[in-house]
Amino acid sequence: MGHKNETSRVTRIWNALSYKIGSTVARYPVLTIVLCLTLSAIMSIKLSLTEKVSAIDGYASDDSMSRHEFKTFQQFLDSDGPGITTAILIRSKKTNGSLLEEKRLKEVVKVSDFVSTNFKMNVSGVEKNFNQFCRGFCQANEPVRQYYNGLQILGKNHTDGISKRIDLSYPTSNFFGRKFSLIPNFFGISMSADGKHLNSSNLIVLYFRAERYPDWTTKTVKQWELRVRDHFAKEYSNDLIIVDVMSQTVVESEIVRAGLSLQPFLIVGFVIMSIFCTVTTMFSAVYLYSQKATFNKVALSIIACVTPFMACGTAMGILFFCGVTFSPIMCITPFLVLAISVDDSFLMLHAWNRLESWRTAPLDRPMREHMMGEVLVETGPAISISAFTNMLAFTIGALTSPPEIRIFCYGNAAAIFMDMFYQATFYTACMTLLADTKDTNGVSEKTKRIQDKMSNVVGRFLKWYVSAISNVFVSTGIVLIWAIFIGFAVLGLIRLRVELRPSKFFLKDSPMLYMDNMRTNEIVPYYTPVHVIVNHPGDLKNDSNVERLIELKEKLEHMPNAIGAPSTKFFLDDFVQYRSAFVEEIEMDVEEKDSAPTKSEIEQFLEWPEFSFWRGFLRFDNETHPQNVTKFMFTTGFHGQDLKDWNKRGLLLKSWRGAVEEFQKDFNATVFTEDAFFLDMIDSIPTVTWQTTLATFVFVSLVCFLFISDILTVIIVSVATLVTSVGVFGYLSLLGVTLDPVIMSIAIMCIGFSVDIPAHVAFHFYAAKAKKHASSHSQPSPHQVSDVTSHSTSTTSSTDSSISTPNSFETNLTFALASVGFPVIQAGVSTDFCALPLGFMELYMAKMFALSLTLCVSLSLIHGLIVIPALLSVQHHIVHGVKRLFSKGN
């Protein structure tokens, strides 16, 4: 640590680069502005033309089991992408009205027929409706139709003969010898007195699933599902029933709508920030630096708020040119960059005002170029620490996070980089043209008296504050209170639990909220299906092999929460019965013809009308004349009120996987459920969050060390950053917030944000020590900011004379707080104002970002202005105490 009072090599290199950039930009300000505006405009056009989409499966990690299971399911469907998967939820318009009343059930059947015949897709150049292009799962809604047909027939002819042939029992009905399960379609049911028949049903679900054709695209599939949604949402009207459409496409469209709803609030945030920046910038210039109130100051304040939007437009446009897709969570990015960018602008304006107050030479063009170089030297390292740590945080987050959050991280990192670029070029050029001089002509005597009084008040307050916090008892007391704060934060962190609810992604007026509520309370507890793909079923003529497959089915049917056989669709149940019933006829047919039959058993089996629907559950070696089954799928259902909880469903998914794993070597079986992408996050989110946070913390500390070579100062900044992040999540947990993908992305954001203010204060404290050490050995270079021992700000002029020790702790802390104290307060308060509009949105994502951002920045302010000075004070007293102890010993 012998070099602790010297400027780090990285800082010296960065200072030289900053001076070169600042002076060069100041030499060509107009050209710089034109080039920056042109780049921003081109990229912003690309941003506006990019399709706004979402991928709900993007919140599952790349190596999650759900991705492998989804791929296996798609391979079974012989599809290179998802096909049509839509559920239509139908309920009575009358409260508590039963859909089993004939007039309502008739309307339900009409809905099924309408969707099946009126919404077409292009298949090999021919427009076909659902009935025509559906291949494997066309009879998913037959139970509803047959139940309705049965009610009609029994209502007209209830003789014993008909009653024996039509049995509308629950859960399995029989219609002229054909059995079908009512479990997947009828919900919210009540039973008759005998407990065998349905008395009422409040919810009926229709399913439309079609495998994808080669000439379909993901876009055309989504358009079909959205056309169905739009018809029933905007055009359909019925006095008896209400129809809601649910699909992954509908869910994603609502998530996109929620994200885009943030855009109007950007205008509100921009107006609030512009007003705040103008007022505080004018106040600091007039009353702290004795300058005149001019329009130029207003212009620079507004430009400070325009710059982050330019950075976001440019960054997003570049990313979209590179093939990155849009994500709704990226709509938060402008708010984050606005907060960071304004902070940097405050530092640059404050540095200009301070340098201008020291200037004695005429402000000609060479001097203005020199001063802009000095402004970047003064602020460059602090701005760079802030930018690099934020970029590093989001880059590490991108490497460890699932795809949707990765896109968010890429967007933030790129936008922050572009903001740093525009600060050094575009905003520097604007300051070159608009930054005011210290000319006080025309300022009234009253204003001058107020300016002098304000300077004295601020100076005396700063002197008192530095003196108080330098007191060992005061600083120790602050550290002890800080330790208690950490204790409660850790307690909250321990209590933080995972809770996944898709409703968190929707606006309050979204129909998805009601549908998700219906699904959670009316469907999932009564029927939660699992699809099992048997990839290598083996020889189905081998009885022992068939018994083993039946054992797999029964393993699932006898698990906890399993409905059992009534909910199972397992083709071997019918096929085994078929073979038993017709085996003698088949053998006789073979003997008579003295040759093998032209059609295999499985082909003959599928030709029977009651068994033809099994074709969608089977895959063959020859689709035209199937001889052997190469793959097959079966489903079975689970129920239970505890399945309303996503965590319980996650445990159920694990038990499915565990059960199938026992048969992995025999059949290479996998499970599939649409919820798996979400359910896998229950285990991955905590691990990914803490690993990302820890990795980011380590690398952020290394970045700080590059610019601040004093190891103790770096440790203090790093600990303050970590405690801020822990405090945010600990106290959010105590407020009842749970861990989910939104909170995971906030965790990455907080690491970057929490380092900003502590780094600014610590760097300027370190810079003060470095400059004093350098000044005792050599003269300042012409490219250095004026030495703090020979210059003072107007806010601290009354305090400098009282600090006698050239390199004392109080002098260094005074310089640090005088340099960045007011700018970081401006930045912190402005960030809170920036987040304020988000808090009024009826959107979970917006509210959480507003709450987390406000809490993070507030804790950062407390750490930067109170805790870090106290820690530095305690460190100072400990170091000097040890030195005195050793000096006495010698």
mmCIF file of N, CA, C and O in Angstrom, residues 81 464 573 749 820:
data_model
loop_
_atom_site.group_PDB
_atom_site.id
_atom_site.type_symbol
_atom_site.label_atom_id
_atom_site.label_comp_id
_atom_site.label_asym_id
_atom_site.label_seq_id
_atom_site.Cartn_x
_atom_site.Cartn_y
_atom_site.Cartn_z
ATOM 1 N N GLY A 81 -41.359 -26.191 -35.137
ATOM 2 C CA GLY A 81 -41.769 -25.070 -34.302
ATOM 3 C C GLY A 81 -43.155 -25.318 -33.746
ATOM 4 O O GLY A 81 -43.830 -26.274 -34.134
ATOM 5 N N TRP A 464 -19.209 22.050 9.540
ATOM 6 C CA TRP A 464 -19.780 21.371 10.707
ATOM 7 C C TRP A 464 -19.970 19.885 10.454
ATOM 8 O O TRP A 464 -19.654 19.042 11.301
ATOM 9 N N ASP A 573 -54.434 -49.418 -24.002
ATOM 10 C CA ASP A 573 -55.628 -49.963 -23.362
ATOM 11 C C ASP A 573 -56.611 -50.459 -24.415
ATOM 12 O O ASP A 573 -57.154 -51.569 -24.318
ATOM 13 N N MET A 749 -29.684 -4.991 -11.804
ATOM 14 C CA MET A 749 -29.704 -3.534 -11.898
ATOM 15 C C MET A 749 -29.161 -2.884 -10.630
ATOM 16 O O MET A 749 -28.393 -1.914 -10.687
ATOM 17 N N VAL A 820 -18.718 16.547 -5.161
ATOM 18 C CA VAL A 820 -19.819 15.704 -5.656
ATOM 19 C C VAL A 820 -21.029 15.681 -4.744
ATOM 20 O O VAL A 820 -22.051 15.079 -5.084
#
